[in-house]
Coordinates of C-alpha atoms and ligand atoms in Angstrom, one line a residue:
M232 CA 0.0 0.0 0.0
I233 CA 1.3 3.4 -0.9
P234 CA 0.5 6.0 1.8
G235 CA -2.0 8.6 0.8
K236 CA -3.0 6.7 -2.4
K237 CA -6.5 5.2 -2.8
Q238 CA -6.6 1.6 -3.7
I239 CA -8.9 0.6 -6.5
L240 CA -9.7 -2.9 -7.6
V241 CA -10.7 -3.5 -11.2
A242 CA -12.3 -6.9 -12.1
D243 CA -12.9 -7.7 -15.7
D244 CA -12.2 -10.7 -17.9
E245 CA -11.3 -8.7 -20.9
P246 CA -7.5 -8.0 -20.8
N247 CA -7.8 -5.0 -23.0
L248 CA -10.3 -3.3 -20.8
R249 CA -8.3 -4.0 -17.7
R250 CA -5.2 -2.4 -19.3
V251 CA -7.0 0.7 -20.4
L252 CA -8.8 1.2 -17.1
G253 CA -5.6 0.4 -15.2
A254 CA -3.6 3.0 -17.1
Q255 CA -6.2 5.7 -16.7
L256 CA -6.7 5.2 -12.9
T257 CA -2.9 5.0 -12.4
R258 CA -2.5 8.2 -14.3
D259 CA -5.1 9.8 -12.0
G260 CA -2.9 9.0 -9.1
H261 CA -4.5 5.8 -7.7
E262 CA -3.1 2.5 -6.8
V263 CA -4.7 -0.2 -9.0
H264 CA -5.2 -3.9 -8.6
L265 CA -6.3 -5.7 -11.8
V266 CA -8.0 -9.1 -11.6
E267 CA -9.8 -11.3 -14.2
D268 CA -12.7 -12.7 -12.3
G269 CA -14.9 -12.5 -9.2
L270 CA -13.0 -15.0 -7.1
A271 CA -9.7 -13.3 -7.7
A272 CA -11.4 -10.1 -6.8
L273 CA -12.6 -11.5 -3.5
K274 CA -9.1 -12.7 -2.7
C275 CA -7.7 -9.3 -3.4
L276 CA -10.4 -7.7 -1.2
T277 CA -9.4 -9.8 1.8
E278 CA -5.7 -9.1 1.3
N279 CA -5.8 -5.4 0.7
H280 CA -7.5 -2.3 2.0
I281 CA -9.5 -1.6 -1.1
D282 CA -11.4 1.8 -1.3
L283 CA -13.3 1.2 -4.5
V284 CA -14.3 -1.8 -6.7
I285 CA -15.0 -1.4 -10.4
T286 CA -16.3 -4.6 -11.8
D287 CA -17.7 -6.1 -15.0
L288 CA -21.0 -7.8 -14.8
K289 CA -20.3 -10.9 -16.8
M290 CA -17.3 -12.9 -15.6
P291 CA -16.6 -16.6 -15.3
G292 CA -16.9 -18.1 -11.9
L293 CA -18.3 -15.4 -9.6
D294 CA -20.0 -12.8 -11.7
G295 CA -20.3 -9.0 -11.0
M296 CA -23.6 -9.3 -9.0
G297 CA -22.1 -12.1 -6.9
L298 CA -19.0 -10.1 -6.2
L299 CA -21.1 -7.0 -5.3
R300 CA -23.1 -9.0 -2.7
K301 CA -20.0 -10.5 -1.2
A302 CA -18.1 -7.3 -1.1
L303 CA -20.9 -5.5 0.7
E304 CA -21.1 -8.3 3.2
M305 CA -17.5 -7.7 4.0
D306 CA -17.7 -3.9 4.1
A307 CA -21.1 -2.3 3.8
N308 CA -19.5 1.1 3.0
L309 CA -17.4 -0.1 0.1
P310 CA -18.4 1.6 -3.1
V311 CA -18.8 -0.8 -6.0
V312 CA -19.2 0.5 -9.6
M313 CA -20.6 -1.8 -12.2
I314 CA -19.5 -1.9 -15.8
T315 CA -22.4 -2.9 -18.0
A316 CA -22.7 -3.4 -21.7
H317 CA -24.4 -0.7 -23.6
G318 CA -28.2 -1.2 -23.5
T319 CA -28.5 -3.5 -20.5
V320 CA -30.3 -1.1 -18.3
D321 CA -32.1 -3.8 -16.4
N322 CA -28.9 -5.2 -15.1
A323 CA -27.7 -1.8 -14.1
V324 CA -31.0 -1.1 -12.2
E325 CA -30.7 -4.5 -10.4
A326 CA -27.1 -3.7 -9.4
L327 CA -28.1 -0.3 -8.0
K328 CA -30.9 -1.9 -6.0
T329 CA -28.5 -4.4 -4.6
G330 CA -26.3 -1.6 -3.3
A331 CA -23.9 -0.7 -6.2
F332 CA -22.6 2.8 -5.9
D333 CA -23.1 3.5 -9.6
Y334 CA -22.6 2.0 -13.1
V335 CA -20.8 2.9 -16.3
T336 CA -21.7 1.6 -19.7
K337 CA -19.2 0.2 -22.2
P338 CA -17.5 1.7 -24.1
F339 CA -17.0 4.2 -21.3
D340 CA -16.2 7.8 -21.4
Q341 CA -13.0 8.7 -19.5
E342 CA -14.4 11.8 -18.1
E343 CA -17.6 10.1 -16.9
L344 CA -15.6 7.4 -15.2
R345 CA -13.3 9.9 -13.5
T346 CA -16.3 11.8 -12.0
I347 CA -17.8 8.6 -10.7
V348 CA -14.5 7.5 -9.2
K349 CA -14.0 10.8 -7.5
K350 CA -17.5 10.8 -6.0
A351 CA -17.2 7.2 -4.8
L352 CA -14.0 7.9 -3.0
M353 CA -15.3 11.0 -1.4
T354 CA -18.4 9.1 -0.1
R355 CA -16.0 6.5 1.2
D356 CA -14.0 9.1 3.1
L357 CA -17.1 10.6 4.7
A358 CA -18.4 7.2 5.7
A359 CA -15.1 6.4 7.3
R360 CA -15.0 9.6 9.2
D361 CA -18.5 9.1 10.5
A362 CA -17.6 5.6 11.6
T363 CA -14.6 6.7 13.6
R364 CA -16.6 9.5 15.1
A365 CA -19.4 7.1 16.3
D366 CA -16.8 4.6 17.6
S367 CA -15.0 7.1 19.6
A368 CA -18.1 9.1 20.8
P369 CA -15.7 10.0 23.5
H370 CA -16.2 8.7 27.0
S371 CA -12.6 9.2 27.9
R372 CA -10.2 11.8 26.8
Y373 CA -7.1 13.2 28.4
G374 CA -7.6 10.6 31.1
I375 CA -10.9 12.3 32.0
I376 CA -13.8 10.0 32.0
G377 CA -17.3 11.2 31.1
Q378 CA -19.9 11.5 28.3
S379 CA -22.3 14.0 29.7
P380 CA -22.7 17.3 27.9
A381 CA -20.8 19.2 30.6
V382 CA -17.8 16.9 30.2
L383 CA -17.9 17.0 26.4
E384 CA -17.8 20.8 26.8
V385 CA -14.7 20.3 29.0
Y386 CA -13.0 18.2 26.3
S387 CA -13.6 20.8 23.6
L388 CA -12.4 23.6 25.8
I389 CA -9.2 21.7 26.5
D390 CA -8.8 21.0 22.7
R391 CA -9.1 24.7 22.1
V392 CA -6.5 25.9 24.6
V393 CA -4.1 23.0 24.8
D394 CA -1.5 24.5 22.6
S395 CA -1.9 28.1 23.3
P396 CA -0.1 29.9 26.1
T397 CA -3.4 31.1 27.5
T398 CA -3.9 31.1 31.2
V399 CA -6.7 28.7 32.3
L400 CA -8.8 28.9 35.4
V401 CA -10.3 25.6 36.5
T402 CA -13.2 25.8 38.8
G403 CA -15.3 23.2 40.5
E404 CA -16.2 21.7 43.9
S405 CA -13.7 19.5 45.7
G406 CA -12.9 16.2 44.0
T407 CA -14.3 17.2 40.6
G408 CA -11.0 16.7 38.8
K409 CA -9.4 20.1 38.7
E410 CA -5.9 18.8 39.1
L411 CA -6.6 16.1 36.5
V412 CA -7.5 18.8 34.0
A413 CA -4.4 20.8 34.9
R414 CA -2.2 17.8 34.3
A415 CA -4.1 16.9 31.1
L416 CA -3.5 20.4 29.8
H417 CA 0.2 19.9 30.4
E418 CA 0.5 16.3 29.2
S419 CA -1.3 17.1 25.9
S420 CA 0.6 20.2 25.1
A421 CA 4.0 20.7 23.4
R422 CA 5.3 21.5 26.9
K423 CA 4.8 17.9 28.1
N424 CA 8.5 17.2 28.3
R425 CA 9.2 20.2 30.4
P426 CA 8.3 20.5 34.1
F427 CA 4.8 20.5 35.6
I428 CA 5.1 22.3 38.9
K429 CA 2.2 22.3 41.4
V430 CA 1.9 24.8 44.2
N431 CA -0.9 24.5 46.7
C432 CA -1.4 28.1 47.6
A433 CA -3.4 27.3 50.7
A434 CA -0.7 25.2 52.2
I435 CA 2.1 27.8 52.2
P436 CA 2.4 30.2 55.2
R437 CA 1.7 33.7 53.9
E438 CA 5.1 35.1 54.8
L439 CA 6.8 32.5 52.6
I440 CA 4.5 32.5 49.6
E441 CA 6.3 35.2 47.7
S442 CA 9.7 33.5 47.9
E443 CA 8.0 30.2 47.1
F444 CA 6.7 31.7 43.9
F445 CA 9.6 33.9 42.8
G446 CA 12.6 32.5 44.8
H447 CA 15.0 34.5 46.9
E448 CA 18.5 35.7 47.0
R449 CA 21.0 34.8 49.7
G450 CA 20.3 36.7 52.9
A451 CA 17.0 38.1 51.6
F452 CA 15.5 37.3 55.0
T453 CA 16.4 35.4 58.2
G454 CA 16.9 31.8 57.2
A455 CA 17.6 32.6 53.6
I456 CA 21.1 31.1 53.8
N457 CA 21.3 30.2 50.1
A458 CA 19.8 31.7 47.0
K459 CA 16.9 29.6 45.8
P460 CA 14.8 29.7 42.6
G461 CA 11.1 29.9 43.0
R462 CA 8.3 27.8 41.4
F463 CA 8.1 30.1 38.4
E464 CA 11.7 29.5 37.5
L465 CA 11.4 25.8 38.1
A466 CA 8.4 25.6 35.8
S467 CA 10.3 27.4 33.0
G468 CA 9.2 26.1 29.6
G469 CA 6.5 24.0 31.3
T470 CA 3.3 24.5 33.3
L471 CA 2.8 26.1 36.7
F472 CA -0.3 24.8 38.4
L473 CA -1.5 27.2 41.2
D474 CA -4.0 25.2 43.2
E475 CA -6.4 27.0 45.6
I476 CA -5.5 30.3 44.0
G477 CA -8.1 32.1 46.2
A478 CA -5.9 31.6 49.2
I479 CA -3.1 34.0 47.9
P480 CA -2.7 37.1 50.1
L481 CA -3.5 40.4 48.5
E482 CA 0.1 41.7 48.5
T483 CA 1.3 38.6 46.6
Q484 CA -1.6 39.0 44.2
V485 CA -0.1 42.2 42.9
K486 CA 3.2 40.6 42.2
L487 CA 1.6 37.6 40.6
L488 CA -0.3 39.9 38.3
R489 CA 2.9 41.6 37.2
A490 CA 4.7 38.3 36.6
L491 CA 1.8 37.2 34.5
Q492 CA 1.5 40.5 32.5
E493 CA 5.1 41.2 31.9
G494 CA 6.4 37.6 32.1
E495 CA 9.1 38.8 34.4
F496 CA 9.8 39.2 38.2
E497 CA 12.6 39.5 40.7
R498 CA 13.6 37.1 43.4
V499 CA 12.9 38.2 46.9
G500 CA 15.9 40.4 47.9
G501 CA 17.2 40.4 44.3
V502 CA 17.6 43.1 41.7
R503 CA 18.0 41.0 38.6
T504 CA 14.9 40.7 36.5
I505 CA 14.1 37.2 35.5
Q506 CA 12.1 36.3 32.5
V507 CA 10.4 32.9 32.1
D508 CA 8.0 31.3 29.7
V509 CA 5.5 29.6 31.8
R510 CA 2.0 28.4 31.1
L511 CA -0.2 29.1 34.1
V512 CA -3.1 27.0 35.2
A513 CA -5.0 28.1 38.3
A514 CA -7.6 26.2 40.2
T515 CA -10.1 27.0 42.9
N516 CA -13.1 25.6 44.6
A517 CA -13.8 29.0 46.1
D518 CA -16.1 31.5 44.5
L519 CA -13.6 34.2 43.3
R520 CA -16.3 36.5 42.2
K521 CA -17.6 36.6 45.7
Q522 CA -14.1 37.1 47.0
I523 CA -13.8 40.1 44.7
E524 CA -16.9 41.6 46.3
E525 CA -15.5 40.9 49.7
G526 CA -12.2 42.5 48.8
T527 CA -10.0 39.5 49.3
F528 CA -9.3 38.9 45.6
R529 CA -8.1 41.5 43.1
E530 CA -10.4 41.9 40.2
D531 CA -7.6 42.7 37.7
L532 CA -5.9 39.4 38.7
F533 CA -9.1 37.5 38.3
Y534 CA -9.6 38.8 34.7
R535 CA -6.0 37.9 33.9
L536 CA -6.4 34.4 35.2
N537 CA -9.9 33.9 33.9
V538 CA -9.0 34.1 30.2
V539 CA -10.5 30.7 29.7
E540 CA -12.5 29.1 32.5
V541 CA -13.0 25.3 32.6
K542 CA -16.0 24.7 34.9
L543 CA -16.1 21.2 36.2
P544 CA -19.6 20.0 37.1
A545 CA -20.4 18.4 40.4
L546 CA -20.8 14.6 40.1
R547 CA -24.5 14.8 41.2
D548 CA -25.2 17.0 38.2
R549 CA -23.7 14.4 35.8
A550 CA -25.0 11.2 37.3
F551 CA -25.2 10.0 33.7
D552 CA -21.4 9.4 33.9
I553 CA -21.5 7.4 37.1
P554 CA -21.8 4.0 35.4
L555 CA -18.8 4.8 33.2
L556 CA -16.7 6.0 36.2
V557 CA -17.7 2.9 38.2
D558 CA -16.4 0.6 35.4
H559 CA -13.3 2.7 35.1
F560 CA -12.5 2.5 38.8
I561 CA -13.4 -1.2 39.1
S562 CA -10.8 -1.9 36.4
K563 CA -8.3 0.4 38.0
Y564 CA -8.6 -1.3 41.5
N565 CA -8.8 -4.8 40.0
A566 CA -5.4 -4.2 38.7
R567 CA -4.1 -2.5 41.8
L568 CA -5.6 -4.9 44.3
N569 CA -5.1 -8.0 42.1
K570 CA -8.8 -8.8 42.0
S571 CA -11.1 -9.8 39.2
V572 CA -14.4 -8.1 40.0
Q573 CA -16.5 -8.1 36.8
G574 CA -19.0 -5.4 37.5
I575 CA -21.7 -4.2 39.8
T576 CA -25.3 -5.4 40.5
P577 CA -28.1 -3.1 39.2
E578 CA -29.3 -2.4 42.7
A579 CA -25.9 -1.3 43.9
L580 CA -25.4 0.9 40.8
S581 CA -28.8 2.5 41.3
L582 CA -27.8 3.5 44.9
L583 CA -24.6 5.0 43.5
T584 CA -26.4 7.0 40.9
S585 CA -28.9 8.4 43.4
Y586 CA -26.4 9.4 46.0
S587 CA -25.5 13.1 46.3
W588 CA -21.6 12.7 46.3
P589 CA -20.5 15.7 48.3
G590 CA -16.9 14.6 47.7
N591 CA -17.5 14.2 43.9
V592 CA -15.4 11.8 41.8
R593 CA -12.8 11.5 44.6
E594 CA -15.4 10.1 46.9
L595 CA -16.8 7.8 44.2
E596 CA -13.3 6.5 43.6
N597 CA -12.8 5.7 47.3
V598 CA -16.1 4.0 47.5
I599 CA -15.2 1.7 44.6
E600 CA -11.8 1.0 45.9
R601 CA -13.3 -0.2 49.1
A602 CA -16.0 -2.2 47.3
V603 CA -13.5 -4.0 45.1
L604 CA -11.5 -4.9 48.2
F605 CA -14.5 -6.4 49.9
T606 CA -16.0 -8.2 46.9
D607 CA -15.2 -11.8 46.6
G608 CA -17.9 -12.8 44.1
P609 CA -18.1 -11.6 40.5
K610 CA -20.0 -8.4 41.2
V611 CA -20.0 -5.5 43.7
Q612 CA -23.2 -5.8 45.8
V613 CA -25.1 -3.4 47.9
E614 CA -23.5 -4.9 51.0
H615 CA -20.1 -3.8 49.7
L616 CA -21.1 -0.1 49.7
P617 CA -20.6 2.1 52.8
A618 CA -23.6 2.2 55.1
E619 CA -24.5 5.8 54.3
I620 CA -25.0 4.8 50.7
A621 CA -26.3 1.3 51.1
N622 CA -28.9 2.2 53.7
K623 CA -30.6 4.5 51.3
G624 CA -32.0 1.5 49.6
R625 CA -33.6 0.0 52.7
P626 CA -37.0 0.7 54.1
G627 CA -37.0 3.2 56.9
S628 CA -33.8 4.3 55.4
D629 CA -32.3 7.2 57.3
A630 CA -30.4 4.8 59.5
T631 CA -26.8 5.6 60.0
S632 CA -24.2 2.9 60.5
Q633 CA -24.5 2.9 64.2
E634 CA -28.2 2.3 64.0
V635 CA -27.7 -0.9 62.0
G636 CA -28.3 -3.7 64.6
L637 CA -25.3 -5.3 66.2
K638 CA -26.5 -8.7 65.1
E639 CA -26.7 -7.6 61.5
Q640 CA -23.2 -6.1 61.6
V641 CA -21.8 -9.2 63.2
R642 CA -23.5 -11.4 60.7
A643 CA -22.1 -9.4 57.8
A644 CA -18.6 -9.5 59.3
M645 CA -18.9 -13.3 59.9
S646 CA -19.9 -13.9 56.3
Q647 CA -17.0 -11.8 55.1
L648 CA -14.6 -13.8 57.2
E649 CA -16.0 -17.1 56.1
R650 CA -15.8 -16.1 52.6
Q651 CA -12.1 -15.1 52.9
L652 CA -11.2 -18.3 54.7
I653 CA -12.9 -20.6 52.2
H654 CA -11.4 -18.6 49.4
K655 CA -7.9 -19.0 50.8
A656 CA -8.4 -22.7 51.4
L657 CA -9.6 -23.2 47.8
E658 CA -6.6 -21.4 46.6
Q659 CA -4.4 -23.7 48.6
T660 CA -6.0 -26.9 47.2
G661 CA -6.1 -25.5 43.6
G662 CA -9.9 -25.5 43.8
N663 CA -10.3 -29.1 44.8
V664 CA -13.6 -29.2 46.9
T665 CA -12.9 -32.5 48.6
H666 CA -9.5 -31.5 49.8
T667 CA -10.8 -28.0 50.8
A668 CA -13.6 -29.6 52.9
R669 CA -11.0 -31.8 54.6
L670 CA -8.8 -28.8 55.3
L671 CA -11.6 -26.9 56.9
K672 CA -12.9 -29.9 58.7
L673 CA -16.3 -29.7 57.0
S674 CA -18.2 -32.4 55.1
R675 CA -18.0 -32.0 51.4
K676 CA -21.7 -31.3 51.2
G677 CA -21.5 -28.9 54.1
L678 CA -18.8 -26.9 52.3
Q679 CA -20.8 -26.9 49.1
L680 CA -23.9 -25.5 51.0
K681 CA -21.8 -22.9 52.7
M682 CA -20.3 -21.8 49.4
K683 CA -23.6 -21.5 47.8
E684 CA -25.0 -19.5 50.7
L685 CA -22.0 -17.1 50.4
G686 CA -22.3 -16.8 46.7
L687 CA -18.9 -18.3 46.3
R688 CA -19.9 -21.2 44.2
D689 CA -21.2 -19.1 41.3
A690 CA -18.3 -16.8 41.6
M691 CA -15.7 -19.5 41.5
K692 CA -17.4 -22.0 39.1
Q693 CA -14.5 -21.9 36.6
N694 CA -11.9 -22.6 39.2
L695 CA -13.5 -25.4 41.1
K696 CA -12.1 -28.9 40.3
D697 CA -14.3 -31.7 41.6
D698 CA -17.4 -29.8 42.4
D699 CA -20.5 -31.8 41.4
E700 CA -24.0 -30.8 40.6
L701 CA -25.6 -32.5 43.6
L702 CA -26.9 -29.2 44.9
E703 CA -28.2 -27.8 41.7
G704 CA -32.0 -27.4 41.2
Ligands
LIG1058 N1 -13.6 12.8 35.1 C1 -12.8 12.0 35.8 N2 -12.4 10.8 35.3 C2 -11.6 10.0 36.0 N3 -11.1 10.3 37.2 C3 -11.4 11.5 37.8 C4 -12.3 12.4 37.1 N4 -12.4 13.5 37.9 C5 -11.7 13.2 39.0 N5 -11.1 12.0 38.9 C6 -10.3 11.4 40.0 O1 -10.8 11.9 41.2 C7 -9.7 12.2 42.1 C8 -9.8 13.7 42.5 O2 -9.5 14.5 41.4 P1 -8.7 15.9 41.5 O3 -7.6 15.7 42.5 O4 -8.3 16.3 40.2 O5 -9.8 16.8 42.1 P2 -9.8 18.3 42.6 O6 -10.9 19.0 41.9 O7 -8.4 18.8 42.3 O8 -10.1 18.2 44.1 P3 -9.7 19.3 45.3 O9 -10.5 20.5 45.1 O10 -10.2 18.5 46.5 O11 -8.3 19.4 45.2 C9 -8.4 11.9 41.4 O12 -8.0 10.6 41.7 C10 -8.8 12.0 39.9 O13 -8.0 11.1 39.1
LIG1059 MG1 -7.0 19.5 43.8

């Protein structure tokens, strides 16, 4: 295959026609495969990535109509153009009904053929583009999972700013993925091989924040024994992520604004002006507009930061994405915890989708991690969810975990323990039920009953060696 060239298959039993067609299509810049009958054409279709078929109707072996049907079975979007003898309109009509793209009559006009080929290839391209678009109706981009309109909007915003130096402000409640977006912006940009430097502005004492940002010279203040570059310098050429930007003291805000506007600053106690090329991403879960009204955040800095705002939705406002996220985290923690949980029961999932998620995606991730850890069967069940979520599904539901009866808690813990012990014993015996029963000092039938009760039998069916069906039905 020649890159960039379209591949056209010509099937005709007349050597002369093959030669003429082949010459013209090659001249027009296509890669051409010439075959003399339908069967050879099929073989060629399986071996190459053909974009267009031009075939004669009458051929020995498999004829043009037969080839058309087979070709469309293999690839419903493959354009097939029929060559028909002059005056055989019925055949042409039949071919079109069967799904041929078009037909040309012999002897054919070069210009007519050229137009048809062009149109067919264009249609092919469009179909291919639609197909990829449908396949990848994105549910995960930049490592961000989601398919709800709000998340699709986030994807397209990131697309738009990823390679511009624009400052981006990421806003959203705690745990909505602000840092994830900041890293995504960095990882997908041309800066990805340069540093990504994160500063949590809320975690730095206010008297140190300026030197943290801009560095300091030796002796700039008590304790400044050596000169030290700040985060701006360290991020040079890369991305500086200022998390919790709302926590910056007003006096530092002025300096930050200047650094952003002029692209230059001085170290604390220094006179030398330092210039750096840094892409700034800021994040906040505070309402900066409200802070402006209260006088704790500078309006000019806000507008400088807020060139592009990526607003992350709260998880409760995009419950549509919860099943996707649940699948994603189950796979993640299967791998991490060496488990093989296959999914979640509909009841458990429905509890997750109706919960309010004050901690957003971070909270969901923690809930799934714990559930994967506790699940021994194939699926996460209601009982594997934390009480404040699981109890929502029960009658008289406002019960907190303390209010669940002691007996009930003990029973749940016992089952969990039994499950673990049996599981471990089965692993030791390589899934041999007789040996496991002996190991646990149970009767074989007793073990099978217990396993059924705990849901272990179904979960482990594949791994059990001499498990009989005596309990079935
Ligand atoms: N859309 C998402 N797809 C996959 N994982 C996500 C998504 N959103 C968040 N996460 C995961 O949830 C966790 C919390 O995300 P992150 O730390 O980015 O949140 P945050 O908004 O910065 O929270 P905070 O305000 O508390 O700092 C991370 O483990 C992150 O990978
Ligand atoms: Mg964060």
